[in-house]
Tab-separated table of C-alpha atoms in Angstrom:
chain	number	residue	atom	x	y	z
A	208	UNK	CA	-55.970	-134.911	38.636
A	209	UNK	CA	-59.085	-132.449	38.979
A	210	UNK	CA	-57.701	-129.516	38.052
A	211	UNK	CA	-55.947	-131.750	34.956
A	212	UNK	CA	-59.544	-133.177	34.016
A	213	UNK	CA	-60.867	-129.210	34.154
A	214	UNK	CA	-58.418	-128.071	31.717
A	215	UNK	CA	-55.899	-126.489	34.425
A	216	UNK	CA	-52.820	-125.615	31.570
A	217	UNK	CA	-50.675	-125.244	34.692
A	218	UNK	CA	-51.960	-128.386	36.211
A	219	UNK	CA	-51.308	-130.429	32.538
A	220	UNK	CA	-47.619	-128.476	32.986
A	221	UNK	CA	-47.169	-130.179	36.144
A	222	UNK	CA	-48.237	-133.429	35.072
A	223	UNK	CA	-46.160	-133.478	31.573
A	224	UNK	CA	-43.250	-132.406	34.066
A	225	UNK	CA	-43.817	-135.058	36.549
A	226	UNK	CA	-44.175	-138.017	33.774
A	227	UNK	CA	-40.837	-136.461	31.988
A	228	UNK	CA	-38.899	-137.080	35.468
A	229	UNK	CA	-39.874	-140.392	34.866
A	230	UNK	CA	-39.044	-141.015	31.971
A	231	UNK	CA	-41.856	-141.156	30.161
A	232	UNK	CA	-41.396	-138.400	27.585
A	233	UNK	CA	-44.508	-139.466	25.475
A	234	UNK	CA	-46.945	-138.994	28.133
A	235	UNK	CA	-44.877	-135.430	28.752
A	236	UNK	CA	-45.463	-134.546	25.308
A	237	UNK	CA	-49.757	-135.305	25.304
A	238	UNK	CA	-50.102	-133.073	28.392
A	239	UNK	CA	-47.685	-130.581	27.521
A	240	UNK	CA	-49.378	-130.231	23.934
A	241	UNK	CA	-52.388	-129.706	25.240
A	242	UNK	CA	-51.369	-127.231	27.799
A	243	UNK	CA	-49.314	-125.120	25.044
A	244	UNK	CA	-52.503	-125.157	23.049
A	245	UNK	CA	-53.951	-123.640	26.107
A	246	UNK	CA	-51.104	-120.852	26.076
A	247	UNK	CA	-49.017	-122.226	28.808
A	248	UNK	CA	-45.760	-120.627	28.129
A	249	UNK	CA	-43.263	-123.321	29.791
A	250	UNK	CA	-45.014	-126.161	27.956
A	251	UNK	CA	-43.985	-124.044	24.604
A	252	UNK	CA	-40.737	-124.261	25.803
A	253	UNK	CA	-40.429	-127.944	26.714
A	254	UNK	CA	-42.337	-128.853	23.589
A	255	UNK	CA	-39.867	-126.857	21.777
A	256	UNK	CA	-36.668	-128.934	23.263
A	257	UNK	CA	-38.289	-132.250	22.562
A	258	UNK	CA	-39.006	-131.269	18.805
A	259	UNK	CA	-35.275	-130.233	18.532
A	260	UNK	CA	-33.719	-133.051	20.155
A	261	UNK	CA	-36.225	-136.074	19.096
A	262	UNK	CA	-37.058	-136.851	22.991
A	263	UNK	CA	-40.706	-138.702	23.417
A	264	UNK	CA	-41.681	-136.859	19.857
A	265	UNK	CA	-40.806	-137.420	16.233
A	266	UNK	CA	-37.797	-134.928	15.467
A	267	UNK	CA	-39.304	-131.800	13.778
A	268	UNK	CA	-37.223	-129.037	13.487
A	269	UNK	CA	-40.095	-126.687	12.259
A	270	UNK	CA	-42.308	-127.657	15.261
A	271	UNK	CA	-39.145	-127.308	17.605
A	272	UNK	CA	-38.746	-123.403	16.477
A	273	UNK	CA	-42.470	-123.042	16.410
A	274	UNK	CA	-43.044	-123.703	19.948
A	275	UNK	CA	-39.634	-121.674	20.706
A	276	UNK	CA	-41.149	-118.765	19.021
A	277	UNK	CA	-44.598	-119.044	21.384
A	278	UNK	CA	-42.374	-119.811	23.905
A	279	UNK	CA	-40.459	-116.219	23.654
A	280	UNK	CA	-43.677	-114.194	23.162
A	281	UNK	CA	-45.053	-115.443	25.933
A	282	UNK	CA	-42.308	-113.872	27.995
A	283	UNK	CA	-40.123	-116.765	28.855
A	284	UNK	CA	-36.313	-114.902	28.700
A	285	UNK	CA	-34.432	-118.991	27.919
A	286	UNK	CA	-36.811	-119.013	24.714
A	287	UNK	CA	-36.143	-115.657	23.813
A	288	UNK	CA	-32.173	-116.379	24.166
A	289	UNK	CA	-32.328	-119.835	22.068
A	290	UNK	CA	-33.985	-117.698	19.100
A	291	UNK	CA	-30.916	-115.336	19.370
A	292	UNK	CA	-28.422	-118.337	18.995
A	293	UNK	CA	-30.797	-119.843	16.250
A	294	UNK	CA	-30.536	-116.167	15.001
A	295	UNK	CA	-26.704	-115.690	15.058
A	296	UNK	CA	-25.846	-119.122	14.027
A	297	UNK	CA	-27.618	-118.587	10.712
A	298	UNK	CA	-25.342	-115.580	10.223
A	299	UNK	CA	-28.595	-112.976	11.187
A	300	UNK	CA	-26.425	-110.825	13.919
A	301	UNK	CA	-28.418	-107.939	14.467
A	302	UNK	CA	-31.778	-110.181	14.372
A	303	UNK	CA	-29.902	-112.107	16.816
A	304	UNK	CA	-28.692	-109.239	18.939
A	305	UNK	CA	-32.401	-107.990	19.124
A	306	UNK	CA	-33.021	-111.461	21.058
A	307	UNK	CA	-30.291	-110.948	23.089
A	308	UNK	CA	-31.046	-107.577	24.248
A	309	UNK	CA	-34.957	-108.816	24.596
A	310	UNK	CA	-33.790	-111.924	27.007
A	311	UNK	CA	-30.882	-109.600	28.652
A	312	UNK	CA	-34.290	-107.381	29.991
A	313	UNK	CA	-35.757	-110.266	31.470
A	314	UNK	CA	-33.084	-111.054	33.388
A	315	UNK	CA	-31.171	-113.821	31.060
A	316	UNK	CA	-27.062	-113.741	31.858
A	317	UNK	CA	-26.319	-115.480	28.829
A	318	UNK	CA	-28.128	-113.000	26.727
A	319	UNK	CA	-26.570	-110.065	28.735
A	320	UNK	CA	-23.073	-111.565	27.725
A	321	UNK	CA	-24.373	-111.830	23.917
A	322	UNK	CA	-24.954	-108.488	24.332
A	323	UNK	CA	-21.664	-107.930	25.544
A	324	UNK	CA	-20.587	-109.673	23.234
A	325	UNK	CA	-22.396	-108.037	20.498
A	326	UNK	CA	-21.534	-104.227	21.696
A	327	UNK	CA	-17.481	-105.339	21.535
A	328	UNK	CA	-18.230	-106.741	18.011
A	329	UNK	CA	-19.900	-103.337	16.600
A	330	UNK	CA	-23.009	-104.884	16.612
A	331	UNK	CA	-24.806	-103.534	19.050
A	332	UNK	CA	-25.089	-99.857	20.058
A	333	UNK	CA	-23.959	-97.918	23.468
A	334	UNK	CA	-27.860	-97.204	24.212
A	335	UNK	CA	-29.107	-100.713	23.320
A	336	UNK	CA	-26.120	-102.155	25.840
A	337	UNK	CA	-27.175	-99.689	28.605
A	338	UNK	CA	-30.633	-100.251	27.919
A	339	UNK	CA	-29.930	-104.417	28.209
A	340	UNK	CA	-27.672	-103.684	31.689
A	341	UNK	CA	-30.759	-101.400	33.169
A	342	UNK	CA	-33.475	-103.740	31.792
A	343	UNK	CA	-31.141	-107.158	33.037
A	344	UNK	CA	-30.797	-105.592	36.910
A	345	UNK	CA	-34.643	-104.380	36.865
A	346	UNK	CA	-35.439	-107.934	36.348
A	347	UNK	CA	-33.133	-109.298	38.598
A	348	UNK	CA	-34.415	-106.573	41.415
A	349	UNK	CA	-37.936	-107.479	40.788
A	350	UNK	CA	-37.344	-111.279	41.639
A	351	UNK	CA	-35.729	-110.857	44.734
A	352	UNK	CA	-37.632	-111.338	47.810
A	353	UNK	CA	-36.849	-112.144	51.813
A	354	UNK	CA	-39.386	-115.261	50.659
A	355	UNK	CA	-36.815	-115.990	47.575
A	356	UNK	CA	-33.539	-115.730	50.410
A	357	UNK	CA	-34.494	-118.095	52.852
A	358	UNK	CA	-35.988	-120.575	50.018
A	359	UNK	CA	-32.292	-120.379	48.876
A	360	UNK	CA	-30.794	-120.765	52.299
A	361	UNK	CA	-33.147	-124.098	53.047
A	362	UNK	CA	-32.319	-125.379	49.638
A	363	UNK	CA	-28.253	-124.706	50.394
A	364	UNK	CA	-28.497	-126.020	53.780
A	365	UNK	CA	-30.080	-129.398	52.472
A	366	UNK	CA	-27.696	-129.633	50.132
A	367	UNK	CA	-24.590	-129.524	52.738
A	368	UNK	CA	-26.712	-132.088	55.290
A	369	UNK	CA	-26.971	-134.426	51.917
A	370	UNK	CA	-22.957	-134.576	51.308
């Protein structure tokens, strides 16, 4: 609660996180406001999802894309894909496949199969696609990590003790 009562935007993260696996989606909003307001990028996110869907917030469709849009220039590759669908399902494909290719380079599969997608369709060009494929591996390169392996090998074992 310290590091929430000094303005931590990663501590009020973690707090709107923890009261949202409660339940209490309200209380999720008030911390992640304020920590979006103090440019954490996942609260821009979240925020974004609970304007969209009416979860703990008044449904506000404006507020819902604003906080995507933060969300995406702040780096974070879902946010960046979600503005791509938003994109293509209002019929603007190449602002759309611009998202895609964006998320695909941070290491987003669902944007690198819009891009796909998008390169079958005539949308999107040979470079851009090879550019997405190099950009979508760097990113996946860069995460891994022997740290990263065994995590996932503790998580899977726990998983197989618990069924």
């Amino acid at each position: 609660m310290k590091r929430v009562e000094a303005n931590d935007p990663v501590a009020m993260y973690q707090m709107g996180s923890c009261c949202s696996d409660k339940g209490d989606y309200k209380t999720a909003s008030v911390y992640w406001t304020k920590a979006a307001a103090l440019g954490e990028v996942g609260a821009h996110y979240q925020l974004s999802v609970m304007y969209t869907e009416g979860v703990g917030v008044e449904k506000d469709k404006k507020k819902g894309v604003y906080h995507l849009e933060q969300a995406a220039i702040g780096g974070d590759p879902d946010a960046r894909h979600n503005l791509g669908v938003i994109e293509n399902d209002n019929g603007r494909y190449e602002r759309a496949a611009k998202h895609f290719i964006i998320a695909a380079k941070l290491g987003c599969d669902n944007s690198l199969d819009a891009v796909k997608g998008g390169f079958k369709g005539g949308i999107v060009t040979k470079d851009d696609l090879t550019a997405a494929l190099r950009g979508h591996q760097a990113a996946i390169d860069a995460a891994k990590s022997p740290q990263r392996d065994e995590a996932e090998a503790v998580c899977k074992f726990i998983g197989e003790r618990r069924n």
